[in-house]
mmCIF file of C-alpha atoms in Angstrom:
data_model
loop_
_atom_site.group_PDB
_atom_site.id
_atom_site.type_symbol
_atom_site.label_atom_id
_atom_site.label_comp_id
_atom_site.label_asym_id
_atom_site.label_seq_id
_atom_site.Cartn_x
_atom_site.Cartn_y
_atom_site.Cartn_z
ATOM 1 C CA UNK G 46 160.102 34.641 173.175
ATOM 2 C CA UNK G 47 156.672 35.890 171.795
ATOM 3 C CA UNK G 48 158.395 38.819 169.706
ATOM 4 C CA UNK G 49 161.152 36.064 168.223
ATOM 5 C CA UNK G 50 158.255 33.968 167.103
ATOM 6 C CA UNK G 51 156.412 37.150 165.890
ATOM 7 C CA UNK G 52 159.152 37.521 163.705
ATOM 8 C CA UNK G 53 159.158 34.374 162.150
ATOM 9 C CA UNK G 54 155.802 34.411 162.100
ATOM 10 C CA UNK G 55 155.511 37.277 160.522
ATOM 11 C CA UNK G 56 158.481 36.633 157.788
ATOM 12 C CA UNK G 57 157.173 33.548 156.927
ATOM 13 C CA UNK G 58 154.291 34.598 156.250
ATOM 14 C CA UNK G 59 155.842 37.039 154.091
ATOM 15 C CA UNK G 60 157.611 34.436 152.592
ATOM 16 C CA UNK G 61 154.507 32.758 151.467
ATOM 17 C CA UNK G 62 152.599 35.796 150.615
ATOM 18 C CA UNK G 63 155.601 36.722 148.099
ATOM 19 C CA UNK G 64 155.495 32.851 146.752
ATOM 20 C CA UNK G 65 151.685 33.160 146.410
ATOM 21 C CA UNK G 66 151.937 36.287 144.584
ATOM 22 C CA UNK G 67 154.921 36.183 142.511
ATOM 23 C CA UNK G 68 154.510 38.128 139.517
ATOM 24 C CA UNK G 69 154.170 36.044 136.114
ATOM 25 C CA UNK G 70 156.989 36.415 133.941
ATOM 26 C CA UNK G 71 156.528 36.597 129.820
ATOM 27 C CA UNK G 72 159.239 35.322 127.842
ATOM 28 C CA UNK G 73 160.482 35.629 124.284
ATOM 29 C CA UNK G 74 157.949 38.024 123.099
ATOM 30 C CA UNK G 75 157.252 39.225 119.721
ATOM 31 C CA UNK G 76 155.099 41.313 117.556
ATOM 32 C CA UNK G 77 154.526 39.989 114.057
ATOM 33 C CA UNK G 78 155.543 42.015 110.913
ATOM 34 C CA UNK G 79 153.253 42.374 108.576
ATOM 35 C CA UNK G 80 152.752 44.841 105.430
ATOM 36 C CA UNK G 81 151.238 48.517 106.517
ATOM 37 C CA UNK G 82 148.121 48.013 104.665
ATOM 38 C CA UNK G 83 146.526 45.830 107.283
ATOM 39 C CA UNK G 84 147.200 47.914 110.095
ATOM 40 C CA UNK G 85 147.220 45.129 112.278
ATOM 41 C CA UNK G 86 149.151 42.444 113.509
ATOM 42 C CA UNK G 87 149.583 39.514 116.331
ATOM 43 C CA UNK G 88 151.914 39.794 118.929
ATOM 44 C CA UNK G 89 153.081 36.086 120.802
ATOM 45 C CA UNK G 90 154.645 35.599 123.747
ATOM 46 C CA UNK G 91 155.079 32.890 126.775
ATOM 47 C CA UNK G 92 153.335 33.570 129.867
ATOM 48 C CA UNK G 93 154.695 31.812 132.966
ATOM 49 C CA UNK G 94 152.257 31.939 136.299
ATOM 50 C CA UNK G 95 155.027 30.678 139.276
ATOM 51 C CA UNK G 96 152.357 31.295 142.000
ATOM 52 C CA UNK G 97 150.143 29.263 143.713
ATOM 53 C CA UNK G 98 147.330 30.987 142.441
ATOM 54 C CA UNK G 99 145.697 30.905 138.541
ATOM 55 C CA UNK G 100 146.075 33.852 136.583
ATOM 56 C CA UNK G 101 144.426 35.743 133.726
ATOM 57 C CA UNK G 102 145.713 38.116 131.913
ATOM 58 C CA UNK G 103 142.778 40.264 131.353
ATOM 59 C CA UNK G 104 143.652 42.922 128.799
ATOM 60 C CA UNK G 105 146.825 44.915 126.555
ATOM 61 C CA UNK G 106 147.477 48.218 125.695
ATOM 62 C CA UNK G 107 150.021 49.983 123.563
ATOM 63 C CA UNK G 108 150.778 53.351 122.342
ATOM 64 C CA UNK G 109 151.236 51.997 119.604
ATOM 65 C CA UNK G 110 147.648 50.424 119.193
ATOM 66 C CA UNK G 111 143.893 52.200 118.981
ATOM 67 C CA UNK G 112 143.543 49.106 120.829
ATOM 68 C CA UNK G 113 144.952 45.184 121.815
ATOM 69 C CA UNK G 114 142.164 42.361 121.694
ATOM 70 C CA UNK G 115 142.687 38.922 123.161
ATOM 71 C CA UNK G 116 141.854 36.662 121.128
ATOM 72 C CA UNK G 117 142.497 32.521 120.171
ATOM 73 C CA UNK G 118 142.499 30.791 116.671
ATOM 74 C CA UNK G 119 140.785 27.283 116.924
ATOM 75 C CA UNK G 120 141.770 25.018 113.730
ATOM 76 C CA UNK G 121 138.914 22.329 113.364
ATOM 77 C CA UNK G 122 140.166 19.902 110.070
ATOM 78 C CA UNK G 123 141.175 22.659 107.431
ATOM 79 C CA UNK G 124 139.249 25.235 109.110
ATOM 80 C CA UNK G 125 140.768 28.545 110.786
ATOM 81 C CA UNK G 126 138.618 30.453 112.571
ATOM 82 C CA UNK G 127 139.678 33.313 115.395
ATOM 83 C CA UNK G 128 137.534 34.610 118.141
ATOM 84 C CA UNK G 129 137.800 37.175 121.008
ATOM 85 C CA UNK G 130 138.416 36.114 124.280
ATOM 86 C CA UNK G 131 137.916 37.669 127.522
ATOM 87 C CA UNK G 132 140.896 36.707 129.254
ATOM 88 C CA UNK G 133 144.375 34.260 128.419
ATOM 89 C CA UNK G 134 144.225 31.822 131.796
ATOM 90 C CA UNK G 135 147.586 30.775 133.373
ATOM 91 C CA UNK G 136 147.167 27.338 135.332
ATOM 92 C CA UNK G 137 149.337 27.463 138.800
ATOM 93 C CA UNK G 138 152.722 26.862 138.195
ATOM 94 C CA UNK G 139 152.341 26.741 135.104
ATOM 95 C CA UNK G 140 152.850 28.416 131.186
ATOM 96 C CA UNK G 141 150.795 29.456 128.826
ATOM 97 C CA UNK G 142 151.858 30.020 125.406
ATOM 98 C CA UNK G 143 150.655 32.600 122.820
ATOM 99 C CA UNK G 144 151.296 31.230 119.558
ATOM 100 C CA UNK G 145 150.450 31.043 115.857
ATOM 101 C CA UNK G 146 147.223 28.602 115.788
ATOM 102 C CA UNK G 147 146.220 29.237 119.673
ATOM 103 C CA UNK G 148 146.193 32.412 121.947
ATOM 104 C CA UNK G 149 147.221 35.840 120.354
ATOM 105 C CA UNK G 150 147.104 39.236 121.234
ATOM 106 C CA UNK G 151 145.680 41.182 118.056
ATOM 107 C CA UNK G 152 146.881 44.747 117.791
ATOM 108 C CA UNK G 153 144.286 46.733 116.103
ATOM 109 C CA UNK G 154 144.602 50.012 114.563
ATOM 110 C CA UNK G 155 148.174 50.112 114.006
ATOM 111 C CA UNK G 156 149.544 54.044 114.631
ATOM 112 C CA UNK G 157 152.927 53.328 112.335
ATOM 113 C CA UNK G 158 153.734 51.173 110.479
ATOM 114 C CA UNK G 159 155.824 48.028 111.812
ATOM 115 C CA UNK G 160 159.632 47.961 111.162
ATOM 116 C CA UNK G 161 161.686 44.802 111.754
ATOM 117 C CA UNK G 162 163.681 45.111 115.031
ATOM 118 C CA UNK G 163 161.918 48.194 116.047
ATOM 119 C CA UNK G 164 160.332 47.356 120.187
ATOM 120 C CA UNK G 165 157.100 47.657 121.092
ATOM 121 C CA UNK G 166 155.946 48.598 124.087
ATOM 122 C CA UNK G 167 152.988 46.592 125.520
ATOM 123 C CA UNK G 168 151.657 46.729 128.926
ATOM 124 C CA UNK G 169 149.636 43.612 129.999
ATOM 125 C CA UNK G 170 147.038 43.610 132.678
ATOM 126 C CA UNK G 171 146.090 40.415 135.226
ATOM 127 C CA UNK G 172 143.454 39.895 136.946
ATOM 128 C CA UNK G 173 145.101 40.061 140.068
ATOM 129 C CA UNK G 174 145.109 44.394 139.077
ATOM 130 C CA UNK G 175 149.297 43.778 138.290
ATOM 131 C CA UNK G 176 150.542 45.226 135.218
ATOM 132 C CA UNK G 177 153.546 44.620 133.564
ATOM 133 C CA UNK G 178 155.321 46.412 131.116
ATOM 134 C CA UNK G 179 157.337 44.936 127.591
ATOM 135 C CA UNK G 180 159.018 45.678 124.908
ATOM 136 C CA UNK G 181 158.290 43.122 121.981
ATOM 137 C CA UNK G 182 160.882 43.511 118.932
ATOM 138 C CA UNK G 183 159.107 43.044 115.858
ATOM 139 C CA UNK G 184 160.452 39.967 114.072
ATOM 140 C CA UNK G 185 159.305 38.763 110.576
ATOM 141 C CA UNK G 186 157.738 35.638 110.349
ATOM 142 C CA UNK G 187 160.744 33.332 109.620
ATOM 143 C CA UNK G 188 163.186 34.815 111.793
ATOM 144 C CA UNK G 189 160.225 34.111 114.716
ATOM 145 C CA UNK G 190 159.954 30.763 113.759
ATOM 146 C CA UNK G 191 163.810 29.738 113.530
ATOM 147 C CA UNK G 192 164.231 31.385 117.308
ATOM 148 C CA UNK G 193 161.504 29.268 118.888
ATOM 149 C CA UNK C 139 127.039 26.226 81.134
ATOM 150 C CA UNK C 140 124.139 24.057 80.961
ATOM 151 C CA UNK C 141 120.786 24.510 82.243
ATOM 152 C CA UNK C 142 121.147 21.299 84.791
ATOM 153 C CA UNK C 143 124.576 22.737 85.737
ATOM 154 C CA UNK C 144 123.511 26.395 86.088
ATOM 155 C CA UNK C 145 120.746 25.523 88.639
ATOM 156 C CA UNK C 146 123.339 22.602 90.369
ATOM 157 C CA UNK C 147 124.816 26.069 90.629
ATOM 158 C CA UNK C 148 122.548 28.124 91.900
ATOM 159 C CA UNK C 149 121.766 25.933 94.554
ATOM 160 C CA UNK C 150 125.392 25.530 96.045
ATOM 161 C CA UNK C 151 124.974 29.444 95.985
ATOM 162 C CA UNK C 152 121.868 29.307 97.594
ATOM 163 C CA UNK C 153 123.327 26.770 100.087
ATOM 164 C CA UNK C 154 126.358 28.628 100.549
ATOM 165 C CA UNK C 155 124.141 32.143 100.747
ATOM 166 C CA UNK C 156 122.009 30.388 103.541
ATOM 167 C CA UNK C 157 125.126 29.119 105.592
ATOM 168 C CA UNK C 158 126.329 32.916 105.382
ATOM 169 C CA UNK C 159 123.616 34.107 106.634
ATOM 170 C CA UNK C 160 123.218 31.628 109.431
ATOM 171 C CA UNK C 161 126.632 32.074 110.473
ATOM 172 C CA UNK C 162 125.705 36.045 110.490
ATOM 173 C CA UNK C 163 122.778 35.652 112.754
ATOM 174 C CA UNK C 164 124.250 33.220 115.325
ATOM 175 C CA UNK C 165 126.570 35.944 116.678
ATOM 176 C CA UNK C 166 129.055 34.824 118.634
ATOM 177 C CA UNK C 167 127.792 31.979 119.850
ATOM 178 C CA UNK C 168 131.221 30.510 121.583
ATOM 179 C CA UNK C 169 134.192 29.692 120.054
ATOM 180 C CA UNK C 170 134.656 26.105 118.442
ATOM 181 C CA UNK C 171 130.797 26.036 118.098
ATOM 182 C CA UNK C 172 131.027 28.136 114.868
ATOM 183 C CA UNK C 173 134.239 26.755 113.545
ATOM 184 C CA UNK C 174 132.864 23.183 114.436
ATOM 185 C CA UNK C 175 129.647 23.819 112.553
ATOM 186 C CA UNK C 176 131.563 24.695 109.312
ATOM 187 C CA UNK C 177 134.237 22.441 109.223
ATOM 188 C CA UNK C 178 131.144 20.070 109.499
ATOM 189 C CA UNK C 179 129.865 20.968 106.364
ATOM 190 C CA UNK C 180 131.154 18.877 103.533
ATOM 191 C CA UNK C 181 133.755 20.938 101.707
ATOM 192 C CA UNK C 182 132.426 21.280 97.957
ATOM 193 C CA UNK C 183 134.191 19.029 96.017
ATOM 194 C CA UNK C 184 137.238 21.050 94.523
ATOM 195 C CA UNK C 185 136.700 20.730 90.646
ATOM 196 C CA UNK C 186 139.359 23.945 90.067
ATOM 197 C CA UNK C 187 138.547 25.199 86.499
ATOM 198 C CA UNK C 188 138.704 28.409 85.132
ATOM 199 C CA UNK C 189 137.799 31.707 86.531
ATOM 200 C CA UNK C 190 137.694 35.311 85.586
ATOM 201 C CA UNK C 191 138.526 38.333 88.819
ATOM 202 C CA UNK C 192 140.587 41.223 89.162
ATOM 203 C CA UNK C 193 143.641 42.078 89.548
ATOM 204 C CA UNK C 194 144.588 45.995 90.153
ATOM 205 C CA UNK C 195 145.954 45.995 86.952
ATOM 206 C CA UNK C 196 142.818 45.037 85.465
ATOM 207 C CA UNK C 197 140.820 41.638 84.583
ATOM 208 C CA UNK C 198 142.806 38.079 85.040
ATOM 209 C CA UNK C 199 141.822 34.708 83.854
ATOM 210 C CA UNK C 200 143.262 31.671 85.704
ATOM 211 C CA UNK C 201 143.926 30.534 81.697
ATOM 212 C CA UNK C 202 146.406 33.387 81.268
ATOM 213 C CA UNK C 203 148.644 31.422 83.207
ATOM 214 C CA UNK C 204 148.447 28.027 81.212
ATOM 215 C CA UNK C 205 151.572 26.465 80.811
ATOM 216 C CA UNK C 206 152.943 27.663 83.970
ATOM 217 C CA UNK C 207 151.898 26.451 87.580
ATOM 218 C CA UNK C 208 149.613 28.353 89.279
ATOM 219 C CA UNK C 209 149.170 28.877 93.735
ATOM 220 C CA UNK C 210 145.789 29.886 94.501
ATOM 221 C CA UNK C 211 145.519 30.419 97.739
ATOM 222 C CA UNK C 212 141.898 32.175 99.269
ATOM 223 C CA UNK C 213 142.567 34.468 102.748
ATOM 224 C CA UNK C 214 142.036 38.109 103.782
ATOM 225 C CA UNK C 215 144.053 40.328 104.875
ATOM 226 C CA UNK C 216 142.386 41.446 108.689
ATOM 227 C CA UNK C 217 143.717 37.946 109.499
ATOM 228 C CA UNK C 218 147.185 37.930 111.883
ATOM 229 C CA UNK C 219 147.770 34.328 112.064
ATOM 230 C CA UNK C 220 146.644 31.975 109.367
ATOM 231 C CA UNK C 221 146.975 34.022 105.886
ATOM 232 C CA UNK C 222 150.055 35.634 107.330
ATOM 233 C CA UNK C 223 151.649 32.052 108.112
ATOM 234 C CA UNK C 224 150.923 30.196 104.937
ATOM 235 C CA UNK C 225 152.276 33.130 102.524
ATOM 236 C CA UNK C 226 154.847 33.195 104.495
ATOM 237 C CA UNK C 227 155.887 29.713 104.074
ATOM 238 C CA UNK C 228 154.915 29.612 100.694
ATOM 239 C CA UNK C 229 157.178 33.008 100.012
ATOM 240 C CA UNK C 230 160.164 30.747 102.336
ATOM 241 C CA UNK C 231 159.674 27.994 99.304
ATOM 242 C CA UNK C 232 159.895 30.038 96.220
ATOM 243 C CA UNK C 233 162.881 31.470 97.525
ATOM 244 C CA UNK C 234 164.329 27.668 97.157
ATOM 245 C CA UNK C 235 163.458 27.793 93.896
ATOM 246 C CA UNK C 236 166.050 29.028 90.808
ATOM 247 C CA UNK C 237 164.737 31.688 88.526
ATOM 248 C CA UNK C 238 164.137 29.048 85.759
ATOM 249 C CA UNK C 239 161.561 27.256 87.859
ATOM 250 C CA UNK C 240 160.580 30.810 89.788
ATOM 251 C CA UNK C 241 159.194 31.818 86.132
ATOM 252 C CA UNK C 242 156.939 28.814 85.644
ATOM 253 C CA UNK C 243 155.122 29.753 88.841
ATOM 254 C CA UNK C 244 152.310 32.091 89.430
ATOM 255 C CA UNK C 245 151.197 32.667 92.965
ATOM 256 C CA UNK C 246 147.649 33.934 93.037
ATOM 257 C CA UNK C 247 145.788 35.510 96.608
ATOM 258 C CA UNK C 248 142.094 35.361 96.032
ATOM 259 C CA UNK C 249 140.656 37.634 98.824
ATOM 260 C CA UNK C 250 137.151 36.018 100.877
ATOM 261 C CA UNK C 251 137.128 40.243 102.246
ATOM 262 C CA UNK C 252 136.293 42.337 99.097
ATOM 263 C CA UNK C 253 134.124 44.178 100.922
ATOM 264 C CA UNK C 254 137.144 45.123 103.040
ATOM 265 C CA UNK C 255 139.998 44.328 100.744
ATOM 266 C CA UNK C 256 140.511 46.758 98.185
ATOM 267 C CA UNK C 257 143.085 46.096 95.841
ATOM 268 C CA UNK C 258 145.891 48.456 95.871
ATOM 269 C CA UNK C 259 146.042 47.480 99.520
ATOM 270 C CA UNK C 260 145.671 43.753 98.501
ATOM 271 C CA UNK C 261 148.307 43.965 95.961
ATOM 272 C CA UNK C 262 150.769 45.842 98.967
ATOM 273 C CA UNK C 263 149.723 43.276 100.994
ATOM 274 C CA UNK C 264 150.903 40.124 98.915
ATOM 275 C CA UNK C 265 153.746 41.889 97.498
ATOM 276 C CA UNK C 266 155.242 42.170 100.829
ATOM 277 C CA UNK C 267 155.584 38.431 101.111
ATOM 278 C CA UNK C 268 157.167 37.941 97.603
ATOM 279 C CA UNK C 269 156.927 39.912 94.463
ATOM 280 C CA UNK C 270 155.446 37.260 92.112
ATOM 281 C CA UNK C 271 152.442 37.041 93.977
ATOM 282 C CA UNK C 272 149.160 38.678 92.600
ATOM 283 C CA UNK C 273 146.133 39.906 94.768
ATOM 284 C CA UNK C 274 142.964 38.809 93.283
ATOM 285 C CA UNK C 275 139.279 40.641 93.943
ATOM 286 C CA UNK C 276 136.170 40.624 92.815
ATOM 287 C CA UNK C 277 132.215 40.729 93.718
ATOM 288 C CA UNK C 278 131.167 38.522 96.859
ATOM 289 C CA UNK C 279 129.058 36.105 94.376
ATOM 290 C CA UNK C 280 132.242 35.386 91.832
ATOM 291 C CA UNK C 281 134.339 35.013 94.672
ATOM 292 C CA UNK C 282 131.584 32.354 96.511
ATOM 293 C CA UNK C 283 131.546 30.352 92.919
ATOM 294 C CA UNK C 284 135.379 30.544 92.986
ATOM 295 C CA UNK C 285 135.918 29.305 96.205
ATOM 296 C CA UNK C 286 133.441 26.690 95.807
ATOM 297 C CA UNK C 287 135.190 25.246 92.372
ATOM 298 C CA UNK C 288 138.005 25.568 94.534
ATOM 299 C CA UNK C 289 136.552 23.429 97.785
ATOM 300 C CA UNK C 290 136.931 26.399 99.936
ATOM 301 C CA UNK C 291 135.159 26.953 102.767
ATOM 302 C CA UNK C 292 134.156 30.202 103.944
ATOM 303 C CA UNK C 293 132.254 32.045 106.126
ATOM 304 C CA UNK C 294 131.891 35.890 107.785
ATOM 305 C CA UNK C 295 131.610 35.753 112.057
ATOM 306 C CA UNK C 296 130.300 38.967 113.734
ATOM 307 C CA UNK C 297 132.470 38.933 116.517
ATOM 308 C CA UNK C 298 132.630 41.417 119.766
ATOM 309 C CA UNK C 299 135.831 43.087 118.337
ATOM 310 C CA UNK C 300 137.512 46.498 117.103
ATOM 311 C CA UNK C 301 137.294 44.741 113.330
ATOM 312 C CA UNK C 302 133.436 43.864 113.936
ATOM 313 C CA UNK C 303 134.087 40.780 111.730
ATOM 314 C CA UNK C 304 136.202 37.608 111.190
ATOM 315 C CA UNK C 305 135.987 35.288 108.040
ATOM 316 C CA UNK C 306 136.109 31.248 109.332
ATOM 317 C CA UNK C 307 138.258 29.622 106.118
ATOM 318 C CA UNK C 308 139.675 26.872 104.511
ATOM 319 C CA UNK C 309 143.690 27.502 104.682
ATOM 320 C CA UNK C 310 145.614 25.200 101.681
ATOM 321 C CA UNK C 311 147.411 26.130 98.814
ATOM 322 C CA UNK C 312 145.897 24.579 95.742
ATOM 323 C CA UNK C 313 148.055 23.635 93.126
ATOM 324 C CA UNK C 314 147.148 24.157 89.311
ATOM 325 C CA UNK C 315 149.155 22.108 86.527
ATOM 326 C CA UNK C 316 150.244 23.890 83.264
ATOM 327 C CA UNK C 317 147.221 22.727 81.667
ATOM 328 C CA UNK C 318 145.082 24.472 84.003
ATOM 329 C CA UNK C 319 144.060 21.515 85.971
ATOM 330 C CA UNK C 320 143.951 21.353 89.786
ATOM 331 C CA UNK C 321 146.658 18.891 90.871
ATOM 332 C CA UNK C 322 146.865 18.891 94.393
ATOM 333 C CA UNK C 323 146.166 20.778 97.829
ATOM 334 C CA UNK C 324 148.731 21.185 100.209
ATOM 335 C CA UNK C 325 147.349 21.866 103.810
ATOM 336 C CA UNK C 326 147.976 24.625 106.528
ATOM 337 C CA UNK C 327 150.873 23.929 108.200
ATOM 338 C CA UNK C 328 152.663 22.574 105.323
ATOM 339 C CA UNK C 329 156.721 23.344 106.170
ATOM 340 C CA UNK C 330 158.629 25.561 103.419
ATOM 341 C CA UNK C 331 160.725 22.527 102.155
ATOM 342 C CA UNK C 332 157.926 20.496 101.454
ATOM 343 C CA UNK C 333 155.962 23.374 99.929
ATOM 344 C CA UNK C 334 159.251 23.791 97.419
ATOM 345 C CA UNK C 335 159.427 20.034 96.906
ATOM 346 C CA UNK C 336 155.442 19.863 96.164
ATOM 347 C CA UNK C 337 156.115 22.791 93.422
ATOM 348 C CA UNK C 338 159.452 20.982 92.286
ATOM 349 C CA UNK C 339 157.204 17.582 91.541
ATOM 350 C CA UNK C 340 154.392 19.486 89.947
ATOM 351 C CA UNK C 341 156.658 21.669 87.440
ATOM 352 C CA UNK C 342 158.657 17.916 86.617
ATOM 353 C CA UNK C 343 154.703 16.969 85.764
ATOM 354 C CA UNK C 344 153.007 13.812 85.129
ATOM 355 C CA UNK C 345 156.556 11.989 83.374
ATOM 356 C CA UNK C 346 158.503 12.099 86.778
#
């Protein structure tokens, strides 16, 4: 009797722990093509958080980066203006978007230069210490905007 | 230029020297505070007018292009998101256009990064987007009396980043008529088909 219930115990518990920590998913991702010269570009993507915990995505890297910055464009009136951020949060249940105007990941330093179609590979980094690996086609600009 | 006009001048510069270097000492001093503080600054009123820069095949007056209808639009190129979007929809509207009305249109990128911006890269830059476009350069002062003919606002962020600095800006396209007068702005954001129908109304001019 005490070993059934340590069972159930013990897979329900699993059962939560697996709810609580359920990995975010990121959906439609893309990098941005833009010409060589700038060496840089944005890369959008939805993060969804399923858990019962937030999340933050903490940090990016790429091969194909020197390095990726977080980073969010605030528009006050007609002004742009873009700052670093330490970390992209992920409410509970919940989806963040990175998106022209809002959250971005910047990649800085470009090591080729972008081609449309070509993936890039992008590993993203929570602060939970998961990381998850992608592969973000490059699209250009109005061929990203007609698929969202 | 007159003498009242040429110290008018000088003290926009002055004005728009000290907000530079304010916004260069603050640091970054969170987020919307900086972008709050100048978007809170009246925008000059945009008088357009002529101007004199550089283009990489050498000097370019804004006059040059009388008779046709000229897109200024002021961005940099270190900048992912909001330059990247507007030429992009601005490059989605002249393809609307037919080659007759193509020709009577001059799209003109005046860069707020000279210092960063040099122009063969500019000029790879804009090309990229469409192949009328021309990348515009110059010295930091021209460019601040430009933009402030133009009612741009501008201003360089030290931020904690790879590129060391951001530039906080204005985003519109500015519309000049064939007689070199500014017609119209059309904000960030602006979709492609209203971007072509804006150009469409301006190149019908004042009798439509």
């Amino acid at each position: 009797m005490h070993r059934l219930l340590g069972i159930v115990l013990a897979l329900l518990a699993a059962i939560a722990a697996a709810w609580a920590e359920a990995p975010v998913t990121v959906a439609a991702p893309h990098v941005r093509l833009l010409p060589a010269p700038a060496r840089q570009t944005s890369a959008f993507m939805t993060l969804r958080n399923p858990g019962a915990r937030p999340v933050r995505l903490v940090g990016a890297e790429s091969p194909l980066a020197e390095r990726i910055e977080l980073h969010q464009v605030i528009q006050d009136r007609q002004v742009m203006a873009r700052r670093p951020v330490v970390a992209i949060p992920v409410a509970a249940g919940a989806e963040t978007r990175l998106a022209p105007g809002g959250f971005q990941m910047v990649l800085i330093g470009l090591r080729e230069p972008l081609a449309q179609g070509r993936h890039i590979p992008i590993t993203l980094a929570f602060d939970d210490g998961s990381t998850q690996r992608i592969a973000a086609p490059v699209l250009a600009i109005a061929a990203a905007e007609t698929g969202l | 230029m007159s003498n009242p006009q040429r110290l008018a001048c000088l003290m926009r510069l002055g004005t728009l020297a000290a907000m530079l270097a304010g916004a260069l000492l603050s640091g970054a001093a969170g987020a919307a505070e900086d972008s709050h503080r100048l978007a809170n600054h009246a925008a000059p009123a945009a008088q357009g007018g002529d101007f004199t820069l550089t283009a990489s095949t050498g000097p370019v007056s804004l006059k040059q292009f009388r008779g046709k209808l000229a897109v200024l639009y002021f961005g940099y190129t270190l900048c992912p998101d909001a330059c990247p979007t507007t030429l992009a929809s601005l490059t989605q509207a002249l393809k609307q256009l037919t080659p007759a009305e193509l020709a009577r249109v001059q799209p003109l990128v005046i860069t707020l990064d000279p210092a960063r911006d040099k122009l063969p890269q500019l000029d790879t830059y804009v090309r990229f987007f469409h192949p009328s476009i021309i990348g515009l350069s110059g010295g930091e002062a021209q460019i601040a009396t430009i933009a402030h003919q133009y009612g741009v606002l501008y201003a360089r962020q030290t931020v904690d980043s790879a590129t060391h600095y951001v530039i906080d800006h204005s985003s519109f396209l500015s519309l000049v008529g064939p007689e070199g007068k500014l017609l119209r702005r059309l904000p960030h954001g602006t979709a492609p088909d209203d971007i072509a129908a804006a150009l469409r109304a301006a190149l019908a001019g004042p009798a439509a």
